[in-house]
Amino acid sequence: MTQFFQEFIQNKALAAAILGWFFAQVLKVLLNLFLTRKLNLERLWGAGGMPSAHSAMVSALTIALARFYGVNTPLFALAVIFDFVTLYDAMGVRREAGEHARLLNKYLNQIAMQNADTNGDGMPDIEVDEIDLKEFIGHTPMEVLGGVLLGIMIGILIP
């Protein structure tokens, strides 16, 4: 068991991936702090934003595997495919899900406000709980690119 943990800790490709994710999340906090002048620690684990932590993580892993094992290996091929699927998902499916959540929030809250207006004066007569589906789950192409570039840099810098 001790050997397992020792090998786990010494896995440089895994370290590159974890560092890619970690530095992206820290950068999100710092960029958010710079732009909004508010410290939002939720950005340390939250999805979405610049740079994409998923993109940084898989790109750091892919570059590290290329460096340690070469580009002519099945392991590298697997990492490249995993990288592309992750990047596509971040910009496609997850981003679209966030857009759907934004529209659902808007329309469901409008309906709730209208239903709470029992006398027709345009003002809710009963308290309405706001519907707040998570909207910030995907990435723009620039956020993904930022994550990829960060991941490449980390994959190159890991000894």
Backbone as a ProteinNet text record, in pm:
[ID]
protein_1_A
[PRIMARY]
MTQFFQEFIQNKALAAAILGWFFAQVLKVLLNLFLTRKLNLERLWGAGGMPSAHSAMVSALTIALARFYGVNTPLFALAVIFDFVTLYDAMGVRREAGEHARLLNKYLNQIAMQNADTNGDGMPDIEVDEIDLKEFIGHTPMEVLGGVLLGIMIGILIP
[TERTIARY]
82.5	0	86.2	196	286.4	345.9	380.5	437.3	334.7	207.5	101.7	96.8	94.3	88.2	214.6	327.5	453.2	451.3	406	397.3	293	182.7	76.5	129	201.2	254.7	361.1	434.3	541.9	494.5	366.3	313.2	312.1	409.9	425.5	313.6	259.9	149.3	25.2	-0.4	-112.7	-89.4	32.6	66	41.9	79.9	58	-91	-172.2	-316.9	-376	-337.9	-391.2	-346.6	-221	-172.4	-242.4	-272.7	-347.4	-482.9	-553.8	-683.8	-668.2	-572.3	-554.4	-521.3	-424.4	-385.2	-498.1	-576.1	-689.8	-791.9	-820.7	-917.8	-867.8	-740.3	-683.9	-689	-656.9	-665	-807.3	-905.8	-1046.3	-1077	-1031.1	-1054	-987.2	-861.7	-787.6	-847.4	-885.6	-948.5	-1082.1	-1160.6	-1289.5	-1269.8	-1170	-1138.6	-1097.6	-1015.7	-970.3	-1086.6	-1174.1	-1284.5	-1399.2	-1429.6	-1546.6	-1510.8	-1382.7	-1335.6	-1398.6	-1443.1	-1501.5	-1435.5	-1399.7	-1340.9	-1452.2	-1454.1	-1555.7	-1485.2	-1473.7	-1402.1	-1473.8	-1601.8	-1674.8	-1607.5	-1536.2	-1466.5	-1355.3	-1313.2	-1210.6	-1260.4	-1389.9	-1442.7	-1556.1	-1602.7	-1714.7	-1676.5	-1773.4	-1753.4	-1769.1	-1726.5	-1737.5	-1631	-1616.2	-1522.6	-1389.9	-1308.2	-1177.8	-1067.5	-974.8	-967.1	-1042.1	-1070.9	-1139.5	-1046.6	-1086.7	-1005	-1004.6	-1118.3	-1122.9	-1023.2	-1021.1	-930.6	-785.1	-756.7	-619.9	-576	-664.6	-631.6	-600.3	-690.5	-668.2	-554.1	-534.5	-424	-289.2	-281.6	-158.4	-128	-229.7	-212.4	-161.6	-222.3	-184.5	-40	0	137.1	235.8	201.6	290.3	308.4	200.6	211.6	295.3	281.6	364.2	512.5	541.1	681.1	738.7	662.1	714.8	715	615.4	601.7	611.4	611.7	620.1	483.2	483.4	356.5	313.6	400.3	368.2	326.8	242.2	198.1	46.7	-11.3	-156.1	-200.3	-117	-149.7	-167.7	-78.7	-90.4	-215.3	-240.8	-359.7	-486.3	-491.9	-607	-622	-509.8	-514.2	-562.6	-518.9	-561.6	-712.4	-763.9	-908.1	-984.6	-938.1	-998	-997.1	-887.1	-873.5	-979	-988.3	-1083.8	-1228.5	-1262.4	-1399.4	-1429.1	-1333.2	-1351.6	-1367.3	-1284.4	-1292.7	-1426.3	-1467.5	-1594.4	-1710.9	-1706.6	-1812.4	-1818.5	-1703.1	-1699.6	-1760.9	-1730.5	-1781.7	-1919.5	-1955.9	-2081.2	-2191.4	-2194.1	-2304.2	-2319.5	-2208.6	-2218.5	-2252.4	-2197.1	-2228.9	-2376.1	-2424.1	-2564.7	-2657.5	-2619.5	-2699.9	-2708.9	-2600.4	-2601.6	-2694.9	-2696.8	-2789	-2933.9	-2959.5	-3095.8	-3136.5	-3045.1	-3075.7	-3105.8	-3031.5	-3054.8	-3195.6	-3235.6	-3369.8	-3478.5	-3456.2	-3554.3	-3570.9	-3460.5	-3468.7	-3554.1	-3526.5	-3597.7	-3748	-3782.8	-3924.3	-4000.3	-3939.4	-4008.7	-4029.2	-3933.5	-3950.9	-4058.3	-4066.1	-4172.8	-4309.9	-4321.1	-4448.6	-4483.9	-4385.5	-4411.3	-4458.5	-4396.4	-4436.5	-4579	-4611.8	-4746.9	-4850.6	-4817.6	-4911.2	-4928.3	-4825.9	-4834.2	-4913.1	-4942.9	-5021.3	-5169.1	-5230.3	-5368.6	-5472.3	-5437.3	-5536.6	-5512.9	-5411.5	-5390.5	-5327.2	-5265.6	-5205	-5058.6	-5006.6	-4868.9	-4766.9	-4810.1	-4721.6	-4761.5	-4663.3	-4698.2	-4763.4	-4868.9	-4941.6	-4898.7	-4830.4	-4777.1	-4627.1	-4553.9	-4408.2	-4374.4	-4274.4	-4231.5	-4087.6	-4064.5	-3927.4	-3866.5	-3752.3	-3688.1	-3628	-3651	-3592.3	-3452.6	-3352.5	-3214.4	-3135	-3160.5	-3081.8	-2940.5	-2841.4	-2702.1	-2680.8	-2638.9	-2620	-2474	-2383.5	-2242.3	-2171.5	-2199.4	-2143	-2057.6	-2070	-1992.6	-1888.1	-1828.3	-1720.6	-1735.1	-1687.3	-1674.1	-1547.8	-1534	-1410.5	-1284.8	-1291.7	-1174.9	-1139.3	-1238.3	-1211.8	-1146.1	-1191.4	-1131.4	-988.8	-968.6	-834.3	-741.2	-789.1	-709	-669	-762.4	-732.3	-633.3	-650	-557.5	-415.8	-402	-269.1	-205.6	-284.6	-234.3	-191.7	-272.8	-240.1	-114.3	-98.1	23.1	145.2	135.2	247.6	282.8	182.7	208.1	264	209.3	259.9	405.4	447	586	675.8	626.1	708.6	728.1	639.3	655.8	781.6	874.1	1003.3	990.2
-120	0	125.4	121.8	236.8	263.6	155.8	172.2	236.9	198.5	257.9	409.1	455	598.5	669.5	604.2	662.6	680.9	579.1	587.4	691.3	695.8	791.6	934.7	962.3	1096.2	1131.8	1033	1057.6	1060.9	1042.5	1041.9	1184.3	1215.9	1352.8	1393.4	1298.7	1332.3	1369.7	1293.4	1325.1	1459.4	1483	1610.8	1726.8	1710.2	1816.2	1844.9	1740.1	1757.9	1829.2	1785.6	1847.6	1992.8	2019.5	2158.2	2243.8	2186.1	2259.7	2303.5	2209.8	2243.1	2348.1	2327.3	2415.4	2558.6	2573.9	2708.4	2778.5	2703.7	2764.4	2815.9	2735.8	2778.7	2900.8	2903	3018.2	3142.1	3124.3	3237.2	3290.7	3202	3246	3338.2	3300.7	3383.5	3519.5	3518.3	3643.9	3733	3674	3752.7	3809.9	3727.3	3774.2	3887	3874.2	3978.5	4107.5	4096	4212.7	4281.5	4203.1	4259.1	4312.2	4246.5	4285.3	4355	4349.8	4406	4335.5	4210.2	4129.8	3992.8	3944	3811.4	3707.5	3621.5	3517.8	3382.5	3323.3	3196.7	3080.5	3095.8	2991.6	2962.5	3059.2	3040.8	2937	2903.2	2800.3	2661.8	2637.3	2506.8	2516	2637.4	2652.6	2629.7	2587.8	2566.2	2697.7	2698.4	2816.9	2919.2	3015.2	3124.2	3107.3	3210.4	3217.1	3197.4	3107.8	3009.2	2881.1	2802.1	2675.7	2578.4	2537	2443.2	2304.6	2264.9	2135.5	2133.5	2242.3	2250.5	2252.8	2326.6	2332	2194.7	2124.3	1994.8	1891.5	1877.6	1774.3	1811.9	1940.2	1981.7	1961.2	1990.2	1964.5	1814.9	1733.1	1588	1541.8	1590.6	1549.3	1585.8	1707.4	1751.3	1672.8	1651	1573.8	1431.8	1368.9	1233.5	1232.3	1335	1344.6	1355	1433.8	1451.3	1325.2	1257.9	1143.9	1014.7	997.2	869.8	880.6	1002.2	1022	1035.1	1089.6	1112.3	991.4	892.3	773.8	658	689.5	585.5	586	470.3	465.7	554.5	569	653.7	800	848	985.2	998.5	900.2	904.3	912.4	832.2	834.3	972	1030.6	1162.7	1269.5	1263.6	1362.6	1353	1232.6	1214	1261.9	1227.5	1273.1	1425.6	1486.4	1632.1	1693.1	1641.5	1697.3	1684.2	1568.7	1549.3	1649.1	1668.4	1762.3	1904.8	1946	2081.9	2102.8	2004.8	2014.1	2025.4	1943.4	1944.4	2079.6	2135.5	2263.1	2375.5	2377	2484.9	2455.1	2329.4	2291.9	2261.6	2138.9	2089.6	2171	2189.1	2258.9	2406	2467.4	2608.4	2624	2534.9	2539.4	2513.9	2423.5	2398.3	2524.4	2600.1	2726.6	2828.3	2833.5	2924.1	2883.4	2754.2	2705.7	2744.7	2730.4	2766.7	2915.7	2999.2	3144.1	3177.4	3116.1	3141	3085	2965.4	2908.3	2996.6	3045.5	3136.4	3257.8	3316.5	3438.4	3411.9	3310.6	3287.6	3230.4	3140	3084	3189.1	3280.1	3388.2	3487	3512.2	3599	3536.5	3408	3338	3341.2	3316.4	3318.4	3456.2	3562.7	3699.3	3728	3684	3705.8	3630.5	3507.8	3428.7	3486.3	3559	3618.8	3750.1	3802.6	3926.5	3888.4	3874.7	3826.2	3932.6	4061.4	4165.5	4237	4197.3	4252	4389.6	4436.6	4570.5	4569.7	4453	4444.4	4422.1	4418.9	4397.1	4266.6	4184.8	4058.5	4085.1	4012.1	4027.5	3924.6	3824.1	3724.7	3710.8	3663.3	3649.6	3541.4	3570.6	3477.2	3435.9	3306.7	3256.1	3255.3	3322.1	3331.4	3197.1	3158.8	3036.9	3073	2994.6	3029.3	2905.3	2857.1	2745.5	2795.6	2710.8	2749.5	2774.5	2896.2	2937	2932.4	2938.7	2957.4	2822.6	2737.3	2602.7	2570.6	2642.8	2615.7	2723	2718.7	2811.6	2867.5	2990.1	3049	2991.5	3003.3	2957.2	3023.5	3149.9	3218	3161.1	3126	3066.1	2929.4	2853.3	2722.7	2741.4	2837.1	2864.8	2905	2988.1	3026.1	2904.9	2812.7	2690.3	2601.3	2590.7	2508.6	2565.3	2695.3	2757.4	2741.3	2757.9	2737.3	2592.1	2498.2	2356.3	2319.5	2374.4	2347.9	2397.7	2517.5	2574.7	2486.6	2444.2	2359.8	2223.7	2166.3	2037.5	2044.7	2160.6	2178.9	2203.7	2277.1	2316.6	2207.2	2109.4	2000.1	1924	1905.1	1842.7	1696.5
0	0	0	72.7	78	-58.9	-131.2	-265.3	-358.9	-344.6	-427.3	-408.8	-284.6	-257.5	-303.5	-289.8	-335	-486.9	-559.1	-704.7	-746.4	-673.8	-702.4	-690.8	-584.5	-561.4	-663.9	-713.2	-808.7	-953.4	-977.7	-1114.4	-1168.9	-1253.8	-1303.3	-1399.4	-1473.6	-1563.5	-1483	-1377.9	-1290.4	-1220.5	-1176.7	-1112.3	-1207.8	-1333.9	-1432.7	-1448.2	-1455.7	-1470.5	-1349.4	-1231.3	-1108.8	-1098.6	-1130.4	-1127.6	-1232.7	-1349.2	-1451.5	-1399.7	-1336.3	-1277.8	-1167.3	-1076.2	-961.8	-1005.1	-1095	-1137	-1213.2	-1289.7	-1359.2	-1258.8	-1156.7	-1056.3	-978.9	-944.2	-873.9	-963.9	-1091.2	-1185.3	-1197.3	-1192.1	-1196.2	-1078.9	-960.5	-841.7	-860.4	-905.4	-921.7	-1030.3	-1143.6	-1250.9	-1205.6	-1136.8	-1084.4	-984.1	-897.2	-799.5	-870.3	-972.8	-1048.9	-1121.2	-1180.4	-1259.9	-1175	-1063.9	-983.8	-853.3	-816.5	-689.1	-568.9	-589.6	-482.2	-483.3	-364.3	-351.7	-350.8	-450.8	-463.1	-461.4	-342.4	-329.4	-396.5	-430.9	-503.3	-636.5	-690.6	-818.1	-807	-681.6	-664.6	-706	-696.4	-732.8	-834.6	-863.8	-956.3	-1101.1	-1178.7	-1322.5	-1397.3	-1520.7	-1604.8	-1572.8	-1659.6	-1635.6	-1705.6	-1691.5	-1758.4	-1657.2	-1685.6	-1794.4	-1756.3	-1856.4	-1832.8	-1759.9	-1640.8	-1563.6	-1627.5	-1685.1	-1753.5	-1869.3	-1945.6	-2059.7	-2015.1	-1908.6	-1856.8	-1807.5	-1738	-1681.1	-1790.1	-1887.1	-1988.6	-2083.4	-2107.3	-2194.5	-2125.3	-1995.4	-1920.5	-1919.9	-1901.9	-1903.5	-2039.8	-2146	-2281.4	-2312.8	-2280	-2306.5	-2220.2	-2093.9	-2006.3	-2059.1	-2102.9	-2157.9	-2285.5	-2367	-2488	-2451.5	-2350.5	-2309	-2246.8	-2161.9	-2087.7	-2168.2	-2257.4	-2327.4	-2479.4	-2532.5	-2676.4	-2740.5	-2860.7	-2930.6	-3013.9	-3024.6	-3103.9	-3012.8	-2912.8	-2819.8	-2809.2	-2779.4	-2758.2	-2642.3	-2541.2	-2426	-2468.8	-2552.9	-2602.7	-2690.3	-2775.6	-2861.3	-2777.3	-2671.7	-2581	-2517.8	-2474.7	-2411.8	-2509.5	-2634.2	-2733.8	-2756.4	-2770.5	-2791	-2667.8	-2549.2	-2424.1	-2417.9	-2459.8	-2463.1	-2556.4	-2677.4	-2773.8	-2726.6	-2668.6	-2619.3	-2507.1	-2418.2	-2307	-2357.3	-2453.2	-2507.8	-2579.5	-2656.7	-2727.9	-2630.2	-2526.6	-2425.6	-2354.1	-2319.6	-2247.3	-2329.6	-2459.3	-2546.1	-2601.4	-2605.9	-2669	-2570.7	-2524.2	-2442.3	-2313.4	-2239.1	-2110.9	-2130.7	-2231.7	-2257.1	-2295.1	-2377.6	-2418.8	-2301.3	-2212	-2091.7	-2006.3	-1999.2	-1925.4	-1989.1	-2121.8	-2192.2	-2167.5	-2168.3	-2139.2	-1997.6	-1902.7	-1763.5	-1753.2	-1825.4	-1822.2	-1872.1	-1983	-2036.5	-1944.9	-1891.6	-1799	-1675.7	-1621.8	-1506.8	-1540.9	-1655.6	-1697	-1709.5	-1786.8	-1815.6	-1695.8	-1622.6	-1506.3	-1397.4	-1382	-1284.2	-1330	-1460.9	-1512.4	-1486.5	-1512.2	-1489.4	-1340.8	-1253.6	-1109.5	-1064.2	-1118.3	-1081.7	-1130.6	-1251.1	-1304.4	-1221.1	-1182.6	-1101.4	-961.7	-913.1	-779.8	-781.4	-900.5	-914.2	-920.6	-804.6	-799	-832.7	-817.5	-845.6	-978.5	-1054.4	-1187.6	-1193.1	-1086.6	-1089.7	-1135.4	-1173.2	-1220.2	-1110	-986.9	-872.5	-804.4	-766.6	-699	-563.3	-535.9	-410.4	-306	-350.3	-257.2	-284.4	-182.2	-195.5	-298.1	-381.2	-485.6	-457.8	-455.6	-445.1	-584.6	-598.8	-730	-768.4	-892.8	-947.4	-995.1	-955.1	-985	-1025	-1146.7	-1198.2	-1228.3	-1211.3	-1234.4	-1383.5	-1416.7	-1556	-1599.5	-1505.1	-1534.4	-1533.8	-1635.4	-1633.8	-1754.8	-1861.5	-1982.1	-2005.7	-2122.5	-2154.9	-2295.6	-2310.3	-2442.8	-2507.1	-2637.5	-2701.9	-2643.9	-2606.7	-2549.2	-2411.9	-2332.2	-2201.5	-2216.8	-2315.8	-2344.3	-2394.6	-2484.2	-2534.6	-2420.4	-2329.1	-2213.5	-2131.6	-2112	-2038.7	-2111.9	-2242.9	-2322.9	-2314.7	-2331.9	-2326.1	-2187.6	-2082.9	-1947.3	-1929.5	-1976	-1964.5	-2040.6	-2160.6	-2238.6	-2162.8	-2108.4	-2034.4	-1913.6	-1839.4	-1721.8	-1764	-1870.6	-1920.1	-1963.8	-2013.7	-2054.7	-1933.6	-1835.8	-1721.3	-1616.8	-1610.9	-1513.4	-1551.4	-1456.9	-1490.8	-1533.7
[MASK]
+++++++++++++++++++++++++++++++++++++++++++++++++++++++++++++++++++++++++++++++++++++++++++++++++++++++++++++++++++++++++++++++++++++++++++++++++++++++++++++++

